[in-house]
């Protein structure tokens, strides 16, 4: 966060559960707060674009963005294939969207139809780049990136669970003077001194359960 909040590009080796989604969303929202949008904005012109390989991941990123931005005026939209085509199209036409989380195919489809443009993207996030490489999305991603401002005129955050030579090449091509961040956990993170317990509960009861555990165990 220290580097990304300062506006620097970053490449990170980060797996699910390491907090990268919160890190890049907090970076995006902080930038928006510090740098207000122009008074006149085009429809379908996001200030931040997050590319991810699957619909499930896009929906999760959008859900997290809405939660973190709940007490702000910033808006987000999930753009993905397979369903909700007209609904997504309508939202893009109704007003400015600040954050778009998208799969590459549907995003390119909207771009070809001039439903959205990427000329004003200030922060670009490429999430799970290794999976996009495996799924054959890189040509689409390259076309999308070429539609955004040049590197140096946008902030780029690049994440991958693995850093193969090909992923390294993509990161070097799409970022500028990026800081390297590695939050890969060690292979065996289960220590003998740790007791693991699973509680089946609901979202509503999570905090009550946590409170009761802290109270019962007299935790400080």
PDB file of C-alpha atoms in Angstrom:
ATOM      1  CA  UNK A   1       0.000   0.000   0.000  1.00  0.00           C
ATOM      2  CA  UNK A   2       2.824   2.426   0.783  1.00  0.00           C
ATOM      3  CA  UNK A   3       4.089   2.155  -2.806  1.00  0.00           C
ATOM      4  CA  UNK A   4       0.744   2.017  -4.582  1.00  0.00           C
ATOM      5  CA  UNK A   5      -0.740   4.903  -2.577  1.00  0.00           C
ATOM      6  CA  UNK A   6       2.242   6.940  -3.762  1.00  0.00           C
ATOM      7  CA  UNK A   7       1.102   6.281  -7.346  1.00  0.00           C
ATOM      8  CA  UNK A   8       3.804   3.760  -8.253  1.00  0.00           C
ATOM      9  CA  UNK A   9       3.270   0.780 -10.536  1.00  0.00           C
ATOM     10  CA  UNK A  10       3.511  -2.592  -8.815  1.00  0.00           C
ATOM     11  CA  UNK A  11       3.891  -6.223  -9.823  1.00  0.00           C
ATOM     12  CA  UNK A  12       2.986  -8.746  -7.183  1.00  0.00           C
ATOM     13  CA  UNK A  13       3.099 -12.471  -6.695  1.00  0.00           C
ATOM     14  CA  UNK A  14      -0.026 -12.950  -4.658  1.00  0.00           C
ATOM     15  CA  UNK A  15      -2.458 -15.813  -4.222  1.00  0.00           C
ATOM     16  CA  UNK A  16      -6.100 -15.787  -3.217  1.00  0.00           C
ATOM     17  CA  UNK A  17      -6.532 -14.802   0.409  1.00  0.00           C
ATOM     18  CA  UNK A  18      -3.461 -12.569   0.683  1.00  0.00           C
ATOM     19  CA  UNK A  19      -5.419  -9.304   0.646  1.00  0.00           C
ATOM     20  CA  UNK A  20      -4.498  -8.053  -2.819  1.00  0.00           C
ATOM     21  CA  UNK A  21      -8.081  -7.160  -3.752  1.00  0.00           C
ATOM     22  CA  UNK A  22      -8.421  -4.886  -0.728  1.00  0.00           C
ATOM     23  CA  UNK A  23      -4.970  -3.428  -1.443  1.00  0.00           C
ATOM     24  CA  UNK A  24      -5.726  -2.393  -5.005  1.00  0.00           C
ATOM     25  CA  UNK A  25      -9.274  -1.234  -4.234  1.00  0.00           C
ATOM     26  CA  UNK A  26      -8.062   0.930  -1.331  1.00  0.00           C
ATOM     27  CA  UNK A  27      -5.418   2.358  -3.678  1.00  0.00           C
ATOM     28  CA  UNK A  28      -8.090   3.145  -6.290  1.00  0.00           C
ATOM     29  CA  UNK A  29     -10.524   4.745  -3.839  1.00  0.00           C
ATOM     30  CA  UNK A  30      -7.770   6.792  -2.181  1.00  0.00           C
ATOM     31  CA  UNK A  31      -6.683   8.093  -5.587  1.00  0.00           C
ATOM     32  CA  UNK A  32     -10.282   9.050  -6.409  1.00  0.00           C
ATOM     33  CA  UNK A  33     -10.571  10.917  -3.093  1.00  0.00           C
ATOM     34  CA  UNK A  34      -7.325  12.796  -3.643  1.00  0.00           C
ATOM     35  CA  UNK A  35      -7.941  13.495  -7.341  1.00  0.00           C
ATOM     36  CA  UNK A  36     -11.557  14.502  -8.071  1.00  0.00           C
ATOM     37  CA  UNK A  37     -13.012  13.555 -11.442  1.00  0.00           C
ATOM     38  CA  UNK A  38     -13.481  16.202 -14.159  1.00  0.00           C
ATOM     39  CA  UNK A  39     -16.774  18.095 -13.993  1.00  0.00           C
ATOM     40  CA  UNK A  40     -17.821  16.724 -17.386  1.00  0.00           C
ATOM     41  CA  UNK A  41     -17.393  12.990 -17.866  1.00  0.00           C
ATOM     42  CA  UNK A  42     -18.235  10.708 -20.754  1.00  0.00           C
ATOM     43  CA  UNK A  43     -20.676   7.865 -20.243  1.00  0.00           C
ATOM     44  CA  UNK A  44     -19.023   4.448 -20.128  1.00  0.00           C
ATOM     45  CA  UNK A  45     -15.605   5.891 -19.351  1.00  0.00           C
ATOM     46  CA  UNK A  46     -14.202   4.312 -16.156  1.00  0.00           C
ATOM     47  CA  UNK A  47     -11.450   5.888 -14.087  1.00  0.00           C
ATOM     48  CA  UNK A  48     -10.228   2.475 -12.897  1.00  0.00           C
ATOM     49  CA  UNK A  49     -10.305  -0.835 -14.766  1.00  0.00           C
ATOM     50  CA  UNK A  50      -9.742  -4.246 -13.175  1.00  0.00           C
ATOM     51  CA  UNK A  51      -9.258  -7.193 -15.547  1.00  0.00           C
ATOM     52  CA  UNK A  52      -9.798 -10.709 -14.184  1.00  0.00           C
ATOM     53  CA  UNK A  53     -10.117 -14.132 -15.877  1.00  0.00           C
ATOM     54  CA  UNK A  54     -13.473 -15.388 -14.556  1.00  0.00           C
ATOM     55  CA  UNK A  55     -16.983 -14.167 -13.911  1.00  0.00           C
ATOM     56  CA  UNK A  56     -16.786 -15.353 -10.291  1.00  0.00           C
ATOM     57  CA  UNK A  57     -13.670 -13.302  -9.609  1.00  0.00           C
ATOM     58  CA  UNK A  58     -15.122 -10.237 -11.347  1.00  0.00           C
ATOM     59  CA  UNK A  59     -18.286 -10.479  -9.241  1.00  0.00           C
ATOM     60  CA  UNK A  60     -16.230 -10.813  -6.037  1.00  0.00           C
ATOM     61  CA  UNK A  61     -14.090  -7.779  -6.915  1.00  0.00           C
ATOM     62  CA  UNK A  62     -17.226  -5.749  -7.684  1.00  0.00           C
ATOM     63  CA  UNK A  63     -18.820  -6.857  -4.396  1.00  0.00           C
ATOM     64  CA  UNK A  64     -15.697  -5.805  -2.474  1.00  0.00           C
ATOM     65  CA  UNK A  65     -15.549  -2.489  -4.341  1.00  0.00           C
ATOM     66  CA  UNK A  66     -19.172  -1.702  -3.448  1.00  0.00           C
ATOM     67  CA  UNK A  67     -18.513  -2.595   0.207  1.00  0.00           C
ATOM     68  CA  UNK A  68     -15.381  -0.458   0.492  1.00  0.00           C
ATOM     69  CA  UNK A  69     -16.980   2.468  -1.365  1.00  0.00           C
ATOM     70  CA  UNK A  70     -20.278   2.257   0.518  1.00  0.00           C
ATOM     71  CA  UNK A  71     -19.824   5.607   2.266  1.00  0.00           C
ATOM     72  CA  UNK A  72     -18.609   7.403  -0.861  1.00  0.00           C
ATOM     73  CA  UNK A  73     -20.228   8.479  -4.110  1.00  0.00           C
ATOM     74  CA  UNK A  74     -17.971   6.206  -6.191  1.00  0.00           C
ATOM     75  CA  UNK A  75     -19.645   3.587  -8.373  1.00  0.00           C
ATOM     76  CA  UNK A  76     -18.562   0.186  -9.655  1.00  0.00           C
ATOM     77  CA  UNK A  77     -19.847  -2.293 -12.222  1.00  0.00           C
ATOM     78  CA  UNK A  78     -19.130  -5.943 -13.013  1.00  0.00           C
ATOM     79  CA  UNK A  79     -18.809  -6.608 -16.759  1.00  0.00           C
ATOM     80  CA  UNK A  80     -18.732 -10.278 -17.757  1.00  0.00           C
ATOM     81  CA  UNK A  81     -20.026 -12.648 -20.393  1.00  0.00           C
ATOM     82  CA  UNK A  82     -22.812 -15.195 -20.352  1.00  0.00           C
ATOM     83  CA  UNK A  83     -25.636 -13.141 -18.867  1.00  0.00           C
ATOM     84  CA  UNK A  84     -26.909  -9.676 -17.872  1.00  0.00           C
ATOM     85  CA  UNK A  85     -25.795  -8.193 -21.220  1.00  0.00           C
ATOM     86  CA  UNK A  86     -28.576  -5.582 -21.444  1.00  0.00           C
ATOM     87  CA  UNK A  87     -28.400  -4.765 -17.741  1.00  0.00           C
ATOM     88  CA  UNK A  88     -24.652  -4.076 -17.944  1.00  0.00           C
ATOM     89  CA  UNK A  89     -25.130  -2.094 -21.161  1.00  0.00           C
ATOM     90  CA  UNK A  90     -27.866   0.017 -19.584  1.00  0.00           C
ATOM     91  CA  UNK A  91     -25.758   0.894 -16.540  1.00  0.00           C
ATOM     92  CA  UNK A  92     -22.919   2.012 -18.806  1.00  0.00           C
ATOM     93  CA  UNK A  93     -25.260   4.266 -20.775  1.00  0.00           C
ATOM     94  CA  UNK A  94     -27.004   5.789 -17.741  1.00  0.00           C
ATOM     95  CA  UNK A  95     -24.101   7.605 -16.135  1.00  0.00           C
ATOM     96  CA  UNK A  96     -20.391   7.673 -15.324  1.00  0.00           C
ATOM     97  CA  UNK A  97     -18.905   4.560 -13.720  1.00  0.00           C
ATOM     98  CA  UNK A  98     -15.791   4.919 -11.590  1.00  0.00           C
ATOM     99  CA  UNK A  99     -14.600   1.289 -11.338  1.00  0.00           C
ATOM    100  CA  UNK A 100     -15.204  -1.485 -13.858  1.00  0.00           C
ATOM    101  CA  UNK A 101     -14.218  -5.071 -13.020  1.00  0.00           C
ATOM    102  CA  UNK A 102     -14.368  -7.109 -16.213  1.00  0.00           C
ATOM    103  CA  UNK A 103     -13.521 -10.269 -18.070  1.00  0.00           C
ATOM    104  CA  UNK A 104     -11.637  -9.426 -21.289  1.00  0.00           C
ATOM    105  CA  UNK A 105     -14.153 -10.801 -23.831  1.00  0.00           C
ATOM    106  CA  UNK A 106     -17.243  -8.902 -22.702  1.00  0.00           C
ATOM    107  CA  UNK A 107     -15.222  -5.724 -22.190  1.00  0.00           C
ATOM    108  CA  UNK A 108     -13.911  -5.873 -25.771  1.00  0.00           C
ATOM    109  CA  UNK A 109     -17.447  -6.504 -27.024  1.00  0.00           C
ATOM    110  CA  UNK A 110     -18.714  -3.323 -25.355  1.00  0.00           C
ATOM    111  CA  UNK A 111     -15.692  -1.401 -26.611  1.00  0.00           C
ATOM    112  CA  UNK A 112     -16.271  -2.501 -30.222  1.00  0.00           C
ATOM    113  CA  UNK A 113     -19.864  -1.267 -29.958  1.00  0.00           C
ATOM    114  CA  UNK A 114     -18.688   2.079 -28.538  1.00  0.00           C
ATOM    115  CA  UNK A 115     -20.648   1.464 -25.349  1.00  0.00           C
ATOM    116  CA  UNK A 116     -17.543   2.270 -23.339  1.00  0.00           C
ATOM    117  CA  UNK A 117     -14.122   3.782 -23.920  1.00  0.00           C
ATOM    118  CA  UNK A 118     -10.904   3.346 -21.981  1.00  0.00           C
ATOM    119  CA  UNK A 119      -9.138   6.594 -22.876  1.00  0.00           C
ATOM    120  CA  UNK A 120      -9.535   8.020 -19.384  1.00  0.00           C
ATOM    121  CA  UNK A 121      -8.425   5.031 -17.299  1.00  0.00           C
ATOM    122  CA  UNK A 122      -6.221   6.307 -14.479  1.00  0.00           C
ATOM    123  CA  UNK A 123      -5.533   2.992 -12.731  1.00  0.00           C
ATOM    124  CA  UNK A 124      -5.322  -0.387 -14.490  1.00  0.00           C
ATOM    125  CA  UNK A 125      -5.286  -3.633 -12.508  1.00  0.00           C
ATOM    126  CA  UNK A 126      -4.458  -6.969 -14.121  1.00  0.00           C
ATOM    127  CA  UNK A 127      -5.441  -9.725 -11.690  1.00  0.00           C
ATOM    128  CA  UNK A 128      -4.415 -13.400 -11.930  1.00  0.00           C
ATOM    129  CA  UNK A 129      -2.321 -12.801 -15.054  1.00  0.00           C
ATOM    130  CA  UNK A 130      -1.057 -16.397 -15.063  1.00  0.00           C
ATOM    131  CA  UNK A 131      -4.612 -17.758 -15.294  1.00  0.00           C
ATOM    132  CA  UNK A 132      -5.423 -15.330 -18.109  1.00  0.00           C
ATOM    133  CA  UNK A 133      -2.334 -16.590 -19.901  1.00  0.00           C
ATOM    134  CA  UNK A 134      -3.414 -20.221 -19.419  1.00  0.00           C
ATOM    135  CA  UNK A 135      -6.952 -19.444 -20.620  1.00  0.00           C
ATOM    136  CA  UNK A 136      -5.746 -17.732 -23.807  1.00  0.00           C
ATOM    137  CA  UNK A 137      -6.907 -14.221 -22.866  1.00  0.00           C
ATOM    138  CA  UNK A 138      -3.602 -12.405 -23.375  1.00  0.00           C
ATOM    139  CA  UNK A 139      -4.291 -11.208 -26.979  1.00  0.00           C
ATOM    140  CA  UNK A 140      -7.585  -9.698 -25.753  1.00  0.00           C
ATOM    141  CA  UNK A 141      -5.865  -8.179 -22.716  1.00  0.00           C
ATOM    142  CA  UNK A 142      -3.203  -6.673 -24.971  1.00  0.00           C
ATOM    143  CA  UNK A 143      -5.881  -5.043 -27.158  1.00  0.00           C
ATOM    144  CA  UNK A 144      -7.598  -3.640 -24.073  1.00  0.00           C
ATOM    145  CA  UNK A 145      -4.371  -2.222 -22.651  1.00  0.00           C
ATOM    146  CA  UNK A 146      -3.555  -0.572 -25.991  1.00  0.00           C
ATOM    147  CA  UNK A 147      -6.874   1.307 -25.646  1.00  0.00           C
ATOM    148  CA  UNK A 148      -5.886   2.808 -22.284  1.00  0.00           C
ATOM    149  CA  UNK A 149      -3.432   5.703 -21.764  1.00  0.00           C
ATOM    150  CA  UNK A 150       0.253   4.830 -22.179  1.00  0.00           C
ATOM    151  CA  UNK A 151       2.118   3.388 -19.209  1.00  0.00           C
ATOM    152  CA  UNK A 152       3.475   6.337 -17.302  1.00  0.00           C
ATOM    153  CA  UNK A 153       0.182   8.158 -17.853  1.00  0.00           C
ATOM    154  CA  UNK A 154      -1.718   5.538 -15.883  1.00  0.00           C
ATOM    155  CA  UNK A 155      -0.910   3.531 -12.758  1.00  0.00           C
ATOM    156  CA  UNK A 156      -0.675  -0.210 -13.417  1.00  0.00           C
ATOM    157  CA  UNK A 157      -0.934  -2.953 -10.789  1.00  0.00           C
ATOM    158  CA  UNK A 158      -0.106  -6.466 -12.021  1.00  0.00           C
ATOM    159  CA  UNK A 159      -0.787  -9.608  -9.964  1.00  0.00           C
ATOM    160  CA  UNK A 160      -0.027 -13.262 -10.594  1.00  0.00           C
ATOM    161  CA  UNK A 161       0.127 -16.366  -8.378  1.00  0.00           C
ATOM    162  CA  UNK A 162       3.162 -17.578 -10.345  1.00  0.00           C
ATOM    163  CA  UNK A 163       5.919 -15.607 -12.061  1.00  0.00           C
ATOM    164  CA  UNK A 164       6.937 -17.620 -15.127  1.00  0.00           C
ATOM    165  CA  UNK A 165       9.244 -16.059 -17.763  1.00  0.00           C
ATOM    166  CA  UNK A 166       6.197 -15.245 -19.911  1.00  0.00           C
ATOM    167  CA  UNK A 167       4.392 -13.573 -17.008  1.00  0.00           C
ATOM    168  CA  UNK A 168       7.583 -11.597 -16.276  1.00  0.00           C
ATOM    169  CA  UNK A 169       7.638 -10.380 -19.892  1.00  0.00           C
ATOM    170  CA  UNK A 170       4.020  -9.250 -19.721  1.00  0.00           C
ATOM    171  CA  UNK A 171       4.616  -7.424 -16.437  1.00  0.00           C
ATOM    172  CA  UNK A 172       7.653  -5.646 -17.883  1.00  0.00           C
ATOM    173  CA  UNK A 173       5.725  -4.655 -21.032  1.00  0.00           C
ATOM    174  CA  UNK A 174       2.701  -3.269 -19.205  1.00  0.00           C
ATOM    175  CA  UNK A 175       4.269  -1.548 -16.170  1.00  0.00           C
ATOM    176  CA  UNK A 176       6.866   1.165 -15.686  1.00  0.00           C
ATOM    177  CA  UNK A 177       9.523   1.083 -12.948  1.00  0.00           C
ATOM    178  CA  UNK A 178       7.240  -1.214 -10.986  1.00  0.00           C
ATOM    179  CA  UNK A 179       7.980  -2.101  -7.391  1.00  0.00           C
ATOM    180  CA  UNK A 180       8.116  -5.886  -6.858  1.00  0.00           C
ATOM    181  CA  UNK A 181       5.940  -7.329  -4.094  1.00  0.00           C
ATOM    182  CA  UNK A 182       5.934 -11.005  -3.083  1.00  0.00           C
ATOM    183  CA  UNK A 183       3.391 -12.203  -0.549  1.00  0.00           C
ATOM    184  CA  UNK A 184       3.487 -15.895  -1.418  1.00  0.00           C
ATOM    185  CA  UNK A 185       3.023 -17.888   1.801  1.00  0.00           C
ATOM    186  CA  UNK A 186       5.458 -20.719   2.576  1.00  0.00           C
ATOM    187  CA  UNK A 187       4.437 -24.209   1.479  1.00  0.00           C
ATOM    188  CA  UNK A 188       3.623 -25.422   4.991  1.00  0.00           C
ATOM    189  CA  UNK A 189       1.978 -22.716   7.055  1.00  0.00           C
ATOM    190  CA  UNK A 190       0.296 -25.102   9.502  1.00  0.00           C
ATOM    191  CA  UNK A 191       2.307 -25.154  12.726  1.00  0.00           C
ATOM    192  CA  UNK A 192       1.932 -27.790  15.404  1.00  0.00           C
ATOM    193  CA  UNK A 193       1.205 -25.056  17.955  1.00  0.00           C
ATOM    194  CA  UNK A 194      -1.907 -23.908  16.078  1.00  0.00           C
ATOM    195  CA  UNK A 195      -5.314 -25.443  16.762  1.00  0.00           C
ATOM    196  CA  UNK A 196      -7.689 -25.249  13.811  1.00  0.00           C
ATOM    197  CA  UNK A 197     -11.430 -25.193  14.410  1.00  0.00           C
ATOM    198  CA  UNK A 198     -14.228 -24.652  11.890  1.00  0.00           C
ATOM    199  CA  UNK A 199     -17.511 -22.993  12.930  1.00  0.00           C
ATOM    200  CA  UNK A 200     -20.456 -23.265  10.569  1.00  0.00           C
ATOM    201  CA  UNK A 201     -22.363 -19.990  10.918  1.00  0.00           C
ATOM    202  CA  UNK A 202     -24.161 -17.263   8.989  1.00  0.00           C
ATOM    203  CA  UNK A 203     -22.885 -13.823   8.012  1.00  0.00           C
ATOM    204  CA  UNK A 204     -25.230 -12.250  10.549  1.00  0.00           C
ATOM    205  CA  UNK A 205     -23.916 -14.400  13.423  1.00  0.00           C
ATOM    206  CA  UNK A 206     -20.199 -14.098  12.633  1.00  0.00           C
ATOM    207  CA  UNK A 207     -19.550 -11.086  14.874  1.00  0.00           C
ATOM    208  CA  UNK A 208     -21.587 -12.506  17.760  1.00  0.00           C
ATOM    209  CA  UNK A 209     -19.656 -15.766  17.505  1.00  0.00           C
ATOM    210  CA  UNK A 210     -16.336 -13.901  17.427  1.00  0.00           C
ATOM    211  CA  UNK A 211     -17.348 -11.783  20.423  1.00  0.00           C
ATOM    212  CA  UNK A 212     -18.366 -14.869  22.399  1.00  0.00           C
ATOM    213  CA  UNK A 213     -15.072 -16.613  21.581  1.00  0.00           C
ATOM    214  CA  UNK A 214     -13.029 -13.598  22.710  1.00  0.00           C
ATOM    215  CA  UNK A 215     -15.077 -13.340  25.919  1.00  0.00           C
ATOM    216  CA  UNK A 216     -15.027 -17.060  26.705  1.00  0.00           C
ATOM    217  CA  UNK A 217     -11.302 -17.454  26.074  1.00  0.00           C
ATOM    218  CA  UNK A 218     -10.501 -14.157  27.845  1.00  0.00           C
ATOM    219  CA  UNK A 219      -8.421 -13.008  24.881  1.00  0.00           C
ATOM    220  CA  UNK A 220      -6.673  -9.647  25.075  1.00  0.00           C
TER     221      UNK A 220
END
